Tab-separated table of C-alpha atoms and ligand atoms in Angstrom:
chain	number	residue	atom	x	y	z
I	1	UNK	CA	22.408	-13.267	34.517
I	2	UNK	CA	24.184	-16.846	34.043
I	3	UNK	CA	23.851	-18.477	30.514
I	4	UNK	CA	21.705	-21.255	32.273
I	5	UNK	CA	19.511	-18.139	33.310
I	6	UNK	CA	19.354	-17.114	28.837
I	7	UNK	CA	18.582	-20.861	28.371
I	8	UNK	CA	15.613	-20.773	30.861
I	9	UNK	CA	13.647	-17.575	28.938
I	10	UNK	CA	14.175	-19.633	25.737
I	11	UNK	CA	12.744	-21.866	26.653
I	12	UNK	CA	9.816	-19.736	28.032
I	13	UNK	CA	9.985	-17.381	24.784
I	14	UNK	CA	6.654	-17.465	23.107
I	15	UNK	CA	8.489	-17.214	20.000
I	16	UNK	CA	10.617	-20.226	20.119
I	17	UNK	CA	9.303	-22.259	17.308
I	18	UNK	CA	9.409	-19.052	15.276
I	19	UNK	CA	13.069	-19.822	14.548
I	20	UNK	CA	12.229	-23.330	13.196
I	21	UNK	CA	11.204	-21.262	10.273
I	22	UNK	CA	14.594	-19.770	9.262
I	23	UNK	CA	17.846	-21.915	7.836
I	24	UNK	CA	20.292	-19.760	10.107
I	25	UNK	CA	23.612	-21.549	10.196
I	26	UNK	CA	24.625	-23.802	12.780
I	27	UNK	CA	27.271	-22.246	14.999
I	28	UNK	CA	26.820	-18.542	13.409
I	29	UNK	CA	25.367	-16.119	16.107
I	30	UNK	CA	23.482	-13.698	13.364
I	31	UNK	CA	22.889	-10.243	14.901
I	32	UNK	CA	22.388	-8.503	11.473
I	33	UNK	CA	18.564	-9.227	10.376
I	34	UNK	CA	18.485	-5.271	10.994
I	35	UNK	CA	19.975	-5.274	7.636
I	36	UNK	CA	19.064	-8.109	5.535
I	37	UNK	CA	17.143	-10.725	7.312
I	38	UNK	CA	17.535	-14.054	7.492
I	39	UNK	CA	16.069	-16.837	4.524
I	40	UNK	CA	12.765	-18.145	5.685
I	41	UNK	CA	13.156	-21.932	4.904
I	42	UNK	CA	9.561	-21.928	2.653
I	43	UNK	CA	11.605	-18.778	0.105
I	44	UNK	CA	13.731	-21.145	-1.751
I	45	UNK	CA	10.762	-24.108	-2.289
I	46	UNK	CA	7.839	-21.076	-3.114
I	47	UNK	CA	10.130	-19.457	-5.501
I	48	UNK	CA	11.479	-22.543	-7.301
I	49	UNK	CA	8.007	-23.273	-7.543
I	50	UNK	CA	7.439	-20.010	-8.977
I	51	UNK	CA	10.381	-19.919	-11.784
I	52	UNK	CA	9.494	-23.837	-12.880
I	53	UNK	CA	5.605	-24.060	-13.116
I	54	UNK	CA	4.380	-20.489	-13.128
I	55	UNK	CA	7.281	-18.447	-15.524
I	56	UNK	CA	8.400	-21.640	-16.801
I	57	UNK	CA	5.046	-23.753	-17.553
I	58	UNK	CA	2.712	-20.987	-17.108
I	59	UNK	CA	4.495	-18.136	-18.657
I	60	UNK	CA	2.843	-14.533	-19.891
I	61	UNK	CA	-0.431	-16.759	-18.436
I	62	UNK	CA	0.731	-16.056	-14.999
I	63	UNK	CA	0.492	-12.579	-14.797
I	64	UNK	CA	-3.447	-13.455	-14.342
I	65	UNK	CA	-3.434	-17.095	-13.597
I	66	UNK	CA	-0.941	-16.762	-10.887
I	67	UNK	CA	-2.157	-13.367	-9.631
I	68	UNK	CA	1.409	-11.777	-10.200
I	69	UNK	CA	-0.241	-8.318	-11.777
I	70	UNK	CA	-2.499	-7.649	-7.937
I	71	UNK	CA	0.471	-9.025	-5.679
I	72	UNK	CA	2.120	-5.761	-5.009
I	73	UNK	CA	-1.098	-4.547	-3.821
I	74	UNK	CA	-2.021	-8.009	-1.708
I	75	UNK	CA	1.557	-7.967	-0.481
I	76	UNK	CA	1.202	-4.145	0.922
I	77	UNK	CA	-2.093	-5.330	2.487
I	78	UNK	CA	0.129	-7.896	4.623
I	79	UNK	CA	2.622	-5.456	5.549
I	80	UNK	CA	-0.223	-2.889	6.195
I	81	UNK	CA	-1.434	-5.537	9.146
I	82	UNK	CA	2.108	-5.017	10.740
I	83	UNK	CA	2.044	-1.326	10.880
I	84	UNK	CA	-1.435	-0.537	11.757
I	85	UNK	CA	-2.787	0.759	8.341
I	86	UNK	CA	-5.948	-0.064	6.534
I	87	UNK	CA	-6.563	-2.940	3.201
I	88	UNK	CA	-5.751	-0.738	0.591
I	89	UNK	CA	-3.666	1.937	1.851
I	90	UNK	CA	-0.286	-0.007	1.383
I	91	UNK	CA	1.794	-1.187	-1.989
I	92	UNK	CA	4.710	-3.168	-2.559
I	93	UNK	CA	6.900	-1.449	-4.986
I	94	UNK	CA	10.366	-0.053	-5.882
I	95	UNK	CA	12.844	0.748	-3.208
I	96	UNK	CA	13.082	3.068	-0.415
I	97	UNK	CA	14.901	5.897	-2.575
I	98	UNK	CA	12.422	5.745	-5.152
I	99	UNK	CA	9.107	5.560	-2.879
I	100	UNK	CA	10.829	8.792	-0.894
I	101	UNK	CA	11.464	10.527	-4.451
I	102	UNK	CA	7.504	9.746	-5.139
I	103	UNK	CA	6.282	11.227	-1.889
I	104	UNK	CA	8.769	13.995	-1.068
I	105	UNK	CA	7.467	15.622	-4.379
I	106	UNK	CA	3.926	14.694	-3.868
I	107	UNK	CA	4.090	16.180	-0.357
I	108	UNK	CA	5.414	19.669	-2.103
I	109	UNK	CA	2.886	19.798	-4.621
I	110	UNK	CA	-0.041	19.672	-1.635
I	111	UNK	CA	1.418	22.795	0.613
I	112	UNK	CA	2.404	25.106	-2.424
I	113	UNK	CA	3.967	28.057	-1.047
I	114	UNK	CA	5.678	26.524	1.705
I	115	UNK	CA	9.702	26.231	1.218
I	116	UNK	CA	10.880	23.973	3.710
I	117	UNK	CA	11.479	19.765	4.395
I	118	UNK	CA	12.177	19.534	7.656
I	119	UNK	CA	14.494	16.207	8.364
I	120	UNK	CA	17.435	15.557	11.266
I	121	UNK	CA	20.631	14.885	11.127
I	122	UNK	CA	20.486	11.338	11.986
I	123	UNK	CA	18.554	10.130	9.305
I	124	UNK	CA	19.425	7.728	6.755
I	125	UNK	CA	21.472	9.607	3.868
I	126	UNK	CA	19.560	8.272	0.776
I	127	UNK	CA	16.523	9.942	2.647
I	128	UNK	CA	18.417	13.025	2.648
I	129	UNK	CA	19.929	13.115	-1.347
I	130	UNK	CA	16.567	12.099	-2.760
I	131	UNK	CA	14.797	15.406	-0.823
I	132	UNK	CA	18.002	16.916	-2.009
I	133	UNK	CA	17.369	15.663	-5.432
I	134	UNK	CA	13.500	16.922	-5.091
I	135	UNK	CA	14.580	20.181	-4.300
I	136	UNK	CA	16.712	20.319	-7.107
I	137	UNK	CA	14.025	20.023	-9.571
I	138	UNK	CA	11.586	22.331	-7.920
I	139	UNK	CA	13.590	25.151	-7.080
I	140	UNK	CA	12.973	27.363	-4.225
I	141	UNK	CA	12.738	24.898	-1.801
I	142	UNK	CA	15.358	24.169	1.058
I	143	UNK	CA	16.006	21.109	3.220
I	144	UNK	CA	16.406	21.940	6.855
I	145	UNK	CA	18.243	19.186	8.678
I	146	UNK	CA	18.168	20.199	12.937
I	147	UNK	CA	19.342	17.482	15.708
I	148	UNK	CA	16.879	14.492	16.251
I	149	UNK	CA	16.028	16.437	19.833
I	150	UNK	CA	15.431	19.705	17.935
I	151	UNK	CA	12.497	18.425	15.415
I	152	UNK	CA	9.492	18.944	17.325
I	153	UNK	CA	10.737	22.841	18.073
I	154	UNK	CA	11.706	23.344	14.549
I	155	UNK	CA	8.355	22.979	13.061
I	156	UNK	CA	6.736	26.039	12.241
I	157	UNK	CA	4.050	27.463	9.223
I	158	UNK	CA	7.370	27.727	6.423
I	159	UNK	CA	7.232	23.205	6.600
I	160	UNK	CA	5.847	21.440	4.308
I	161	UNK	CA	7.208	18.258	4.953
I	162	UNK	CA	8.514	16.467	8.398
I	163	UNK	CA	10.489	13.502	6.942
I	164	UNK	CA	11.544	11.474	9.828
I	165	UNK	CA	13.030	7.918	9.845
I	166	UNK	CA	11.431	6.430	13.114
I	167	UNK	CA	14.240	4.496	14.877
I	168	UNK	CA	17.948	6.041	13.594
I	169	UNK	CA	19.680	3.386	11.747
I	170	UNK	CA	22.888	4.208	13.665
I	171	UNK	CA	21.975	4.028	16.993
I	172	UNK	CA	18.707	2.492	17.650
I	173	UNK	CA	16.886	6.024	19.011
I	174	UNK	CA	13.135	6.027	18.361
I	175	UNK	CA	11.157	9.027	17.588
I	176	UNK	CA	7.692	9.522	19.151
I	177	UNK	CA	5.597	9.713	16.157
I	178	UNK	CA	2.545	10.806	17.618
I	179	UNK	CA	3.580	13.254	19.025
I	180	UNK	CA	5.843	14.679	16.413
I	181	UNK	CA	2.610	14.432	13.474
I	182	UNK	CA	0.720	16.060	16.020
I	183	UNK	CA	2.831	18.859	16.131
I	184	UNK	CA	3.631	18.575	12.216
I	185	UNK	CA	-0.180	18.382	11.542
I	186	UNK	CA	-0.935	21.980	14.240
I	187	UNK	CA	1.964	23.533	12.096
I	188	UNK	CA	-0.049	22.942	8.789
I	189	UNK	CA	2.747	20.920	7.389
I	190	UNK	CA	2.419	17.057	5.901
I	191	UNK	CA	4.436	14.143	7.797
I	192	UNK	CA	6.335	11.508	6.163
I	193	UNK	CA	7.391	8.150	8.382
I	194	UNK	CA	10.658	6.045	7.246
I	195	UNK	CA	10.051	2.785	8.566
I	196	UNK	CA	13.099	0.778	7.770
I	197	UNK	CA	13.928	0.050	11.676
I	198	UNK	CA	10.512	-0.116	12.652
I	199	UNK	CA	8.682	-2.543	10.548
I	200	UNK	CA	8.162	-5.894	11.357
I	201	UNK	CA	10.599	-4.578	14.694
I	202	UNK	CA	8.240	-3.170	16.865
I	203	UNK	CA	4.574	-2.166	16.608
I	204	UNK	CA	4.009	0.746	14.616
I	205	UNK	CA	0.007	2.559	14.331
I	206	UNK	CA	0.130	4.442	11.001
I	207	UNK	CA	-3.907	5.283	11.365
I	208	UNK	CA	-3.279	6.044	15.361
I	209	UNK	CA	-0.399	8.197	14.387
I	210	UNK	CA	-2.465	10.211	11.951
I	211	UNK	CA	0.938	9.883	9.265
I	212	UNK	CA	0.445	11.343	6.083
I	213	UNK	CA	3.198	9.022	4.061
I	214	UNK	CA	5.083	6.330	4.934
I	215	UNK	CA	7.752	4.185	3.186
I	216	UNK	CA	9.737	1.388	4.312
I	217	UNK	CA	12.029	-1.810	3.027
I	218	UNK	CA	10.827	-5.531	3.112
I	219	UNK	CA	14.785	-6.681	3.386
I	220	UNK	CA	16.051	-6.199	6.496
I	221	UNK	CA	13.118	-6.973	9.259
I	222	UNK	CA	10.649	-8.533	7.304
I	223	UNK	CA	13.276	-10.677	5.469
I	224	UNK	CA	12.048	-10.836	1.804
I	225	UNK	CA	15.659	-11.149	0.552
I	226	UNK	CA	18.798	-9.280	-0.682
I	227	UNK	CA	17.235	-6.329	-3.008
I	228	UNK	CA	13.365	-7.158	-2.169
I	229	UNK	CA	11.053	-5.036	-3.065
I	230	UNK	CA	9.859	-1.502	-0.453
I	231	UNK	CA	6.643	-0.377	0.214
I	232	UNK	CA	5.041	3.006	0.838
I	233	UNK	CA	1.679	4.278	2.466
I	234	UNK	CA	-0.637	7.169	1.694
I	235	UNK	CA	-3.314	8.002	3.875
I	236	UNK	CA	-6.571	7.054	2.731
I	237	UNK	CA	-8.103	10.870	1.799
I	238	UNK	CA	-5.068	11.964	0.620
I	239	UNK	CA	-4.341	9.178	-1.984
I	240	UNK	CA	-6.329	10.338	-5.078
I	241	UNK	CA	-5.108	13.894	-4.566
I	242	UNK	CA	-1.375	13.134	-5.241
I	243	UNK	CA	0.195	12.520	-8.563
I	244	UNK	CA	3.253	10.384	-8.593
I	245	UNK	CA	5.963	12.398	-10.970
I	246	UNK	CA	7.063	8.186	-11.861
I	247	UNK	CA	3.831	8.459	-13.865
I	248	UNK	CA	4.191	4.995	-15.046
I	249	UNK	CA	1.929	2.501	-16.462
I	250	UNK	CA	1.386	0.501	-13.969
I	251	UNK	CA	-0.337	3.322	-12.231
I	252	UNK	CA	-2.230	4.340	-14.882
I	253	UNK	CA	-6.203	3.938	-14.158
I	254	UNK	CA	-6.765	1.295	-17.613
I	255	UNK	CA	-2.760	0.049	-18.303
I	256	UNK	CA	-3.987	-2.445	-20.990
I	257	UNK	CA	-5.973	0.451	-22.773
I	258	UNK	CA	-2.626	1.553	-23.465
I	259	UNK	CA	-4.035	5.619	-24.477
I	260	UNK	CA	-1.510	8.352	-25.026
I	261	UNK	CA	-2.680	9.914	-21.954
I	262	UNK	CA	-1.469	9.390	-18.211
I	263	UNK	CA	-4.564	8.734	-16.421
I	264	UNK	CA	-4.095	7.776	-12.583
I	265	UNK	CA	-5.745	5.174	-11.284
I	266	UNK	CA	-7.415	5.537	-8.227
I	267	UNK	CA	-6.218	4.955	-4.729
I	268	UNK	CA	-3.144	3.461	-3.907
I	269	UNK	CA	-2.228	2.066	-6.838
I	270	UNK	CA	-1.235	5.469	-8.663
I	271	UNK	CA	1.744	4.710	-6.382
I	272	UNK	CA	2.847	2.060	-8.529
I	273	UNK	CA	5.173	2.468	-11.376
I	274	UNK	CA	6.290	0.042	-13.833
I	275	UNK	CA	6.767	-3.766	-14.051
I	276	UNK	CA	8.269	-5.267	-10.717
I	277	UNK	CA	10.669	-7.885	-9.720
I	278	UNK	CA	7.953	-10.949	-9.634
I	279	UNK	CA	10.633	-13.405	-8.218
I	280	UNK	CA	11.272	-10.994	-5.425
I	281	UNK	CA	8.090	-10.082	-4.240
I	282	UNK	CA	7.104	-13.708	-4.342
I	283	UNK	CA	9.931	-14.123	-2.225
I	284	UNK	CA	8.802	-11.641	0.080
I	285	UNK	CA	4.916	-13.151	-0.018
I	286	UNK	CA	6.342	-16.589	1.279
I	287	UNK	CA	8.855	-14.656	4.136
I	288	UNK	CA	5.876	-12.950	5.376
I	289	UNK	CA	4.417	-16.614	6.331
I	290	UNK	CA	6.617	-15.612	9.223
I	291	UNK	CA	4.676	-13.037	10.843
I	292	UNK	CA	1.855	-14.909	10.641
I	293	UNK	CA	0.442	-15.596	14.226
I	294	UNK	CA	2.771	-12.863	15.477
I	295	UNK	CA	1.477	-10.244	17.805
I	296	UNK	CA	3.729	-6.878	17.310
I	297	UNK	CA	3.442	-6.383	21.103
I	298	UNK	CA	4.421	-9.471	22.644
I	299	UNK	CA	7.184	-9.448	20.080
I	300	UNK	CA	8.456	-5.841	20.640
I	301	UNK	CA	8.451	-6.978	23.986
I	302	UNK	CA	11.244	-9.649	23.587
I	303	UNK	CA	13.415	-7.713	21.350
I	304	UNK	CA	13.536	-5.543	24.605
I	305	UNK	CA	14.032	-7.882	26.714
I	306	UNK	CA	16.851	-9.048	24.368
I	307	UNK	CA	18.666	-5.934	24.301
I	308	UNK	CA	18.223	-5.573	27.846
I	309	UNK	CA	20.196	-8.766	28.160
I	310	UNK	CA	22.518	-8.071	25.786
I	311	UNK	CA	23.420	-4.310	26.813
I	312	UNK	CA	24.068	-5.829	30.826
I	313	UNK	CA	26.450	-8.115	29.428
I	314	UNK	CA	28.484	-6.568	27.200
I	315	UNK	CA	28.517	-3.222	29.893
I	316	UNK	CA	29.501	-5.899	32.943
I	317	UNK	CA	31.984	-7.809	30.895
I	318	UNK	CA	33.558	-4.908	28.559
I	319	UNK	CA	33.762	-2.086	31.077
I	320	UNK	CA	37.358	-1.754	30.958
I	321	UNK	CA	37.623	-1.267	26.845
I	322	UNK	CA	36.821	1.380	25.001
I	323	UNK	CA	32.266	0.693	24.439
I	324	UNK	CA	30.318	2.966	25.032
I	325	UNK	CA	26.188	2.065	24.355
I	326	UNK	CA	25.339	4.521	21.562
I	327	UNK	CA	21.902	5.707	21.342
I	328	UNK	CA	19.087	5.730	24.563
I	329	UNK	CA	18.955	2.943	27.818
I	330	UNK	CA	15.832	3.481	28.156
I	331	UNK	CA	13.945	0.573	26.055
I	332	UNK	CA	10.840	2.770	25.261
I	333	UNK	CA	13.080	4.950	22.953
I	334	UNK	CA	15.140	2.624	21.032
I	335	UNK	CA	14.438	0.439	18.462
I	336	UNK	CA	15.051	-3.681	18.220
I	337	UNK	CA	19.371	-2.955	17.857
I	338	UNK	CA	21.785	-1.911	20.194
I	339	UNK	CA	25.083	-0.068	18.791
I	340	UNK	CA	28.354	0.481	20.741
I	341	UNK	CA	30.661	3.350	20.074
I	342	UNK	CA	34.376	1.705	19.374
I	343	UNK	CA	37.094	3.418	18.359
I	344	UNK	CA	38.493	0.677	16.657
I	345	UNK	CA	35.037	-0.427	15.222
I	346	UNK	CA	35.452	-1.522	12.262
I	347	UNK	CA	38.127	-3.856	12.846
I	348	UNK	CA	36.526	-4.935	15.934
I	349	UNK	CA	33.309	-6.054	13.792
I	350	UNK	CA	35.435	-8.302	11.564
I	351	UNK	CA	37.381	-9.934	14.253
I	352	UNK	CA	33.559	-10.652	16.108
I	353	UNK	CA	32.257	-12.042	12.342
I	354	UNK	CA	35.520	-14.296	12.058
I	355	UNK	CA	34.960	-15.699	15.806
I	356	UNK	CA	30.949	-15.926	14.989
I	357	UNK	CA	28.985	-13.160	15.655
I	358	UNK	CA	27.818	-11.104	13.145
I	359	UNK	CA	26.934	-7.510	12.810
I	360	UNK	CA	27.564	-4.734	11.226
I	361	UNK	CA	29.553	-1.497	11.190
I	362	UNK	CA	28.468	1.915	10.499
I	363	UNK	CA	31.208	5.209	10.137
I	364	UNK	CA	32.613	6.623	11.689
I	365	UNK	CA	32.724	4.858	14.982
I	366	UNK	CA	29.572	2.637	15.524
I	367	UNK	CA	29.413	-1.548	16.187
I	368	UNK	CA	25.692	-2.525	15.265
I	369	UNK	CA	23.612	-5.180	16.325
I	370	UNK	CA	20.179	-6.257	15.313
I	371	UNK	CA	18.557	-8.393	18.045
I	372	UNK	CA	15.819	-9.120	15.867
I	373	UNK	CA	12.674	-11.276	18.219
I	374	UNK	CA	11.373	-13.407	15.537
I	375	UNK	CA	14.680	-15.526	15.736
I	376	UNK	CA	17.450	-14.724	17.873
I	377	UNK	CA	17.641	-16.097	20.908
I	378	UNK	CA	18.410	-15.017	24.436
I	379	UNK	CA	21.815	-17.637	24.778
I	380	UNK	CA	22.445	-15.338	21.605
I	381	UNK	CA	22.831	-12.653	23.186
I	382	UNK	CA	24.442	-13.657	25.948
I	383	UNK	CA	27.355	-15.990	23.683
I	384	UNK	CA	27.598	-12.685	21.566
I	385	UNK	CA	28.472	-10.786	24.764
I	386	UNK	CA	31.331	-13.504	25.700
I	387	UNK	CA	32.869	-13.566	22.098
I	388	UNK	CA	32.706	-9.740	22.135
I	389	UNK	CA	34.546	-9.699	25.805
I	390	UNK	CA	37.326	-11.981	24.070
I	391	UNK	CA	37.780	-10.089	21.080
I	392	UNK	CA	38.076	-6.935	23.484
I	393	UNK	CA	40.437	-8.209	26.140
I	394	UNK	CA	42.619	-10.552	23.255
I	395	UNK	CA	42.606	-7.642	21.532
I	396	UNK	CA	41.731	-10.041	18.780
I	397	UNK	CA	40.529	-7.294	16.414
I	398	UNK	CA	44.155	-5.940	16.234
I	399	UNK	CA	45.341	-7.726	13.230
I	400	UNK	CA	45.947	-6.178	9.527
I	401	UNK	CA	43.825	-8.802	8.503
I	402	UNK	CA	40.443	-7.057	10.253
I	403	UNK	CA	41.387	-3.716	8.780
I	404	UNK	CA	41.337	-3.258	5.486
I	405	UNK	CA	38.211	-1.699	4.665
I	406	UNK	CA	35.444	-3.802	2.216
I	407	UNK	CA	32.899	-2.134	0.109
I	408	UNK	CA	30.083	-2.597	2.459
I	409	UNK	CA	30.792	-2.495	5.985
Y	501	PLP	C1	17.858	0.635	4.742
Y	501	PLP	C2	17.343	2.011	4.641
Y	501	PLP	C3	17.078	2.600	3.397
Y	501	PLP	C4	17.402	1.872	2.133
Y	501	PLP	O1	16.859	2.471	1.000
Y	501	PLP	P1	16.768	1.677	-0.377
Y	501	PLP	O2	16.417	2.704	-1.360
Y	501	PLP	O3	15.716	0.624	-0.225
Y	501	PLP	O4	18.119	1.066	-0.639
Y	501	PLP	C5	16.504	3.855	3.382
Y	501	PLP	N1	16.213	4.512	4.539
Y	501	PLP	C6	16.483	3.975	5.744
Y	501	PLP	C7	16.142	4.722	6.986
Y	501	PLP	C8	17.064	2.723	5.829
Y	501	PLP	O5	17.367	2.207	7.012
C-alpha cells in the first residue's frame, strides 16, 4: 500500500463529503472520535440559535413552542434508526452510569430469586461499580465477572442479568450478541447491551438480537459533544413492567398534575428522570444531521477497511519496536478502533499528539485509536502509521516532557 494507493480509495470512499460536515483542524490527524467525536460544523450555529431566540427570546415558552419537553424522546427515535430498534423504544437521557443504575435494578426486580449479574472482565469499569452499587442496595446479590471468552459458558439458571459492553473499550473485541442473548434468553436470565463502541460504529440490530436493555453514550461516535446526553432501550413488552428506582417527574404518567403520588407513565418514557441538559441534547439533535443518508453497512464496511489499512502499516513499518495489535485481526470481531500494546504507552501517545496524531491511552499498557468512517480518511491512516514509525524509531516519546501523567489519559 503506497500513500498514492490511500489517496485513490478517498477518493472512491462513498463517504467523502461526509467530512465536509465536521471543522476538524487542518494538519491534526484525529484518531480519537472513539471518545469524544468531532464538532459537526451545523452544532455551534443550531445551538446559538437555540440560547438567543428560543431560551433567550422565547424563554419558559420554549419548552412547548420549541418542542424541548418531547426531544429526548424524538432524539432516542433517531438513535433508535442506527441500532435497529423500533419509534418509541429509545430515550435520550442522563449518562451511561445512570441509565445502567436504572436497568441493572430493573432487570433484578423481573427474575426475583435469581442472585447473579453476569459481566466480564473487560468491560468498562463504571459498568461494573454501578452493578456493584445495585448490589449494594439489594443485598444478596453477587456480580460474577468471567473472561470475555468465558460468558457464553457461564450462563446458567442462578443469572439474572448478562451485562455485556459489545465491543471492549480497550481493545476493540466485539461480542456476538446474538448469540450470547440467545443463550442468556435459554438460561431464563435478562440481557443488557452497552453500546458505547458500537453505536453510530458499526450496525447494531437491537430487535434482531432479541436484547432486553440497552444503554449507550451520544459523545464519542455519534458526536453530540463533551458531556452529551446517553440513551437507553427497553424492549417494547417489557417497558411498562419495569419501574425505574430514579422515579422522577419527568417519568411520571401526568408531570404537570404535580399529585403526591409516583405514577409511571407508560412506555419508554418512565425511563426518563428529571429536567435535562436542553443545550446538549440540541447539540446532539443537530450532530445527528450527520448520519443522515448513512447506511450502517456500507459504513461499517470502511471503518474496516480503515483499520485494515492502518493495522498493515503500522505492523510493516513498526515491527522492530515493542507493538503488539491488542485485541482480534480478524475484522468481523473488532469494533471501528485498533489498540497496540506499548510498553512505553503512555508516553508514546503524547509524543504521537505533539507530532499530530491523536489518540488516546488506556492503563496499563494500551495505545488507542478510533478510525471512526464518517470522517477519517484513508491518507489518515496511512500518515498516522508514518508519524507513529518516527516516534518509534526516534524514540521521540523518550522525553520527561511525554511522561508525566495528566488527569485523563
Ligand atoms: C464511555 C463509556 C461509558 C461512559 O459512561 P458515562 O456514564 O456516560 O460517563 C460507559 N460504558 C462504556 C462501555 C463506555 O465506553
Amino acid at each position: 500500500m503506497t500513500r498514492d494507493d490511500c489517496l485513490a480509495l478517498d477518493l472512491d470512499d462513498p463517504f467523502a463529503r461526509k467530512r465536509d460536515f465536521f471543522a476538524l483542524p487542518d494538519g491534526l490527524i484525529y484518531l480519537d472520535g472513539n471518545s469524544l467525536g468531532a464538532l459537526p460544523k451545523g452544532v455551534a450555529a443550531r445551538v446559538g440559535r437555540a440560547v438567543e431566540e428560543e431560551w433567550g427570546a422565547d424563554l419558559i415558552t420554549s419548552w412547548n413552542k420549541h418542542g424541548w419537553f418531547t426531544l429526548p424522546g424524538r432524539l432516542g427515535d433517531r438513535i433508535g434508526s442506527l441500532i435497529g430498534a423500533q419509534p418509541g423504544t429509545v430515550v435520550v437521557a442522563d449518562t451511561i452510569s445512570v441509565n445502567l443504575f436504572k436497568l441493572v435494578a430493573a432487570a433484578l426486580q423481573l427474575r426475583p430469586g435469581r442472585r447473579v449479574i453476569l459481566s466480564d472482565t473487560g468491560n468498562f469499569p463504571t459498568d461494573l461499580y454501578i452493578a456493584e452499587g445495585v448490589l449494594g442496595m439489594t443485598g444478596g446479590h453477587e456480580l460474577k465477572l468471567v473472561a470475555p471468552e468465558a460468558v457464553e459458558a457461564a450462563i446458567d439458571e442462578t443469572v439474572a442479568l448478562v451485562m455485556l459492553t459489545e465491543v471492549d473499550y480497550a481493545t476493540g473485541r466485539r461480542h456476538d450478541m446474538k448469540s450470547i442473548t440467545a443463550k442468556a434468553h435459554a438460561a431464563g436470565a435478562l440481557m443488557l447491551w452497552d453500546l458505547a463502541h458500537s453505536a453510530g460504529a458499526i450496525p447494531v440490530d437491537l430487535v434482531g438480537a432479541d436484547a432486553d436493555f440497552a444503554v449507550g453514550c451520544t459523545y464519542k461516535y455519534l458526536n453530540g459533544g463533551p458531556g452529551a446526553p446517553a440513551f437507553l432501550y427497553v424492549r417494547k413488552d417489557l417497558q411498562d413492567a419495569i419501574v425505574s428506582p430514579l422515579s422522577g417527574w419527568w417519568g411520571h404518567a401526568k408531570p404537570f398534575a404535580f399529585s403526591t403520588g409516583y405514577q409511571p407513565a407508560i412506555g419508554i418514557t418512565r425511563q426518563q428522570c428529571g429536567t435535562q441538559a436542553m443545550l446538549s441534547m440540541i447539540a446532539l439533535d443537530a450532530a445527528l444531521d450527520a448520519y443522515n443518508g448513512v447506511c450502517m453497512q456500507s459504513l461499517y464496511a470502511k471503518g474496516q477497511a480503515l483499520a485494515r489499512v492502518f493495522i498493515d502499516e503500522v505492523e510493516r513499518r513498526c515491527s522492530s519496536y515493542s507493538l503488539e495489535l491488542a485485541g482480534p485481526r480478524d475484522p468481523a470481531r473488532r469494533g471501528s478502533q485498533v489498540s497496540f500494546r506499548c510498553p512505553e504507552g503512555y508516553a508514546v501517545m503524547q509524543a504521537l499528539i505533539a507530532h499530530g496524531v491523536v489518540g488516546d491511552f488506556r492503563a496499563p499498557d494500551k495505545i488507542r485509536f478510533g478510525l471512526t468512517p464518517l470522517y477519517t480518511r484513508f491518507v489518515d491512516a496511512f500518515d498516522a502509521a508514518v508519524i507513529i514509525e518516527r516516534v518509534m524509531a526516534e524514540r521521540l516519546w523518550d522525553d520527561p516532557r511525554f511522561k508525566a501523567r495528566s488527569a485523563v489519559t
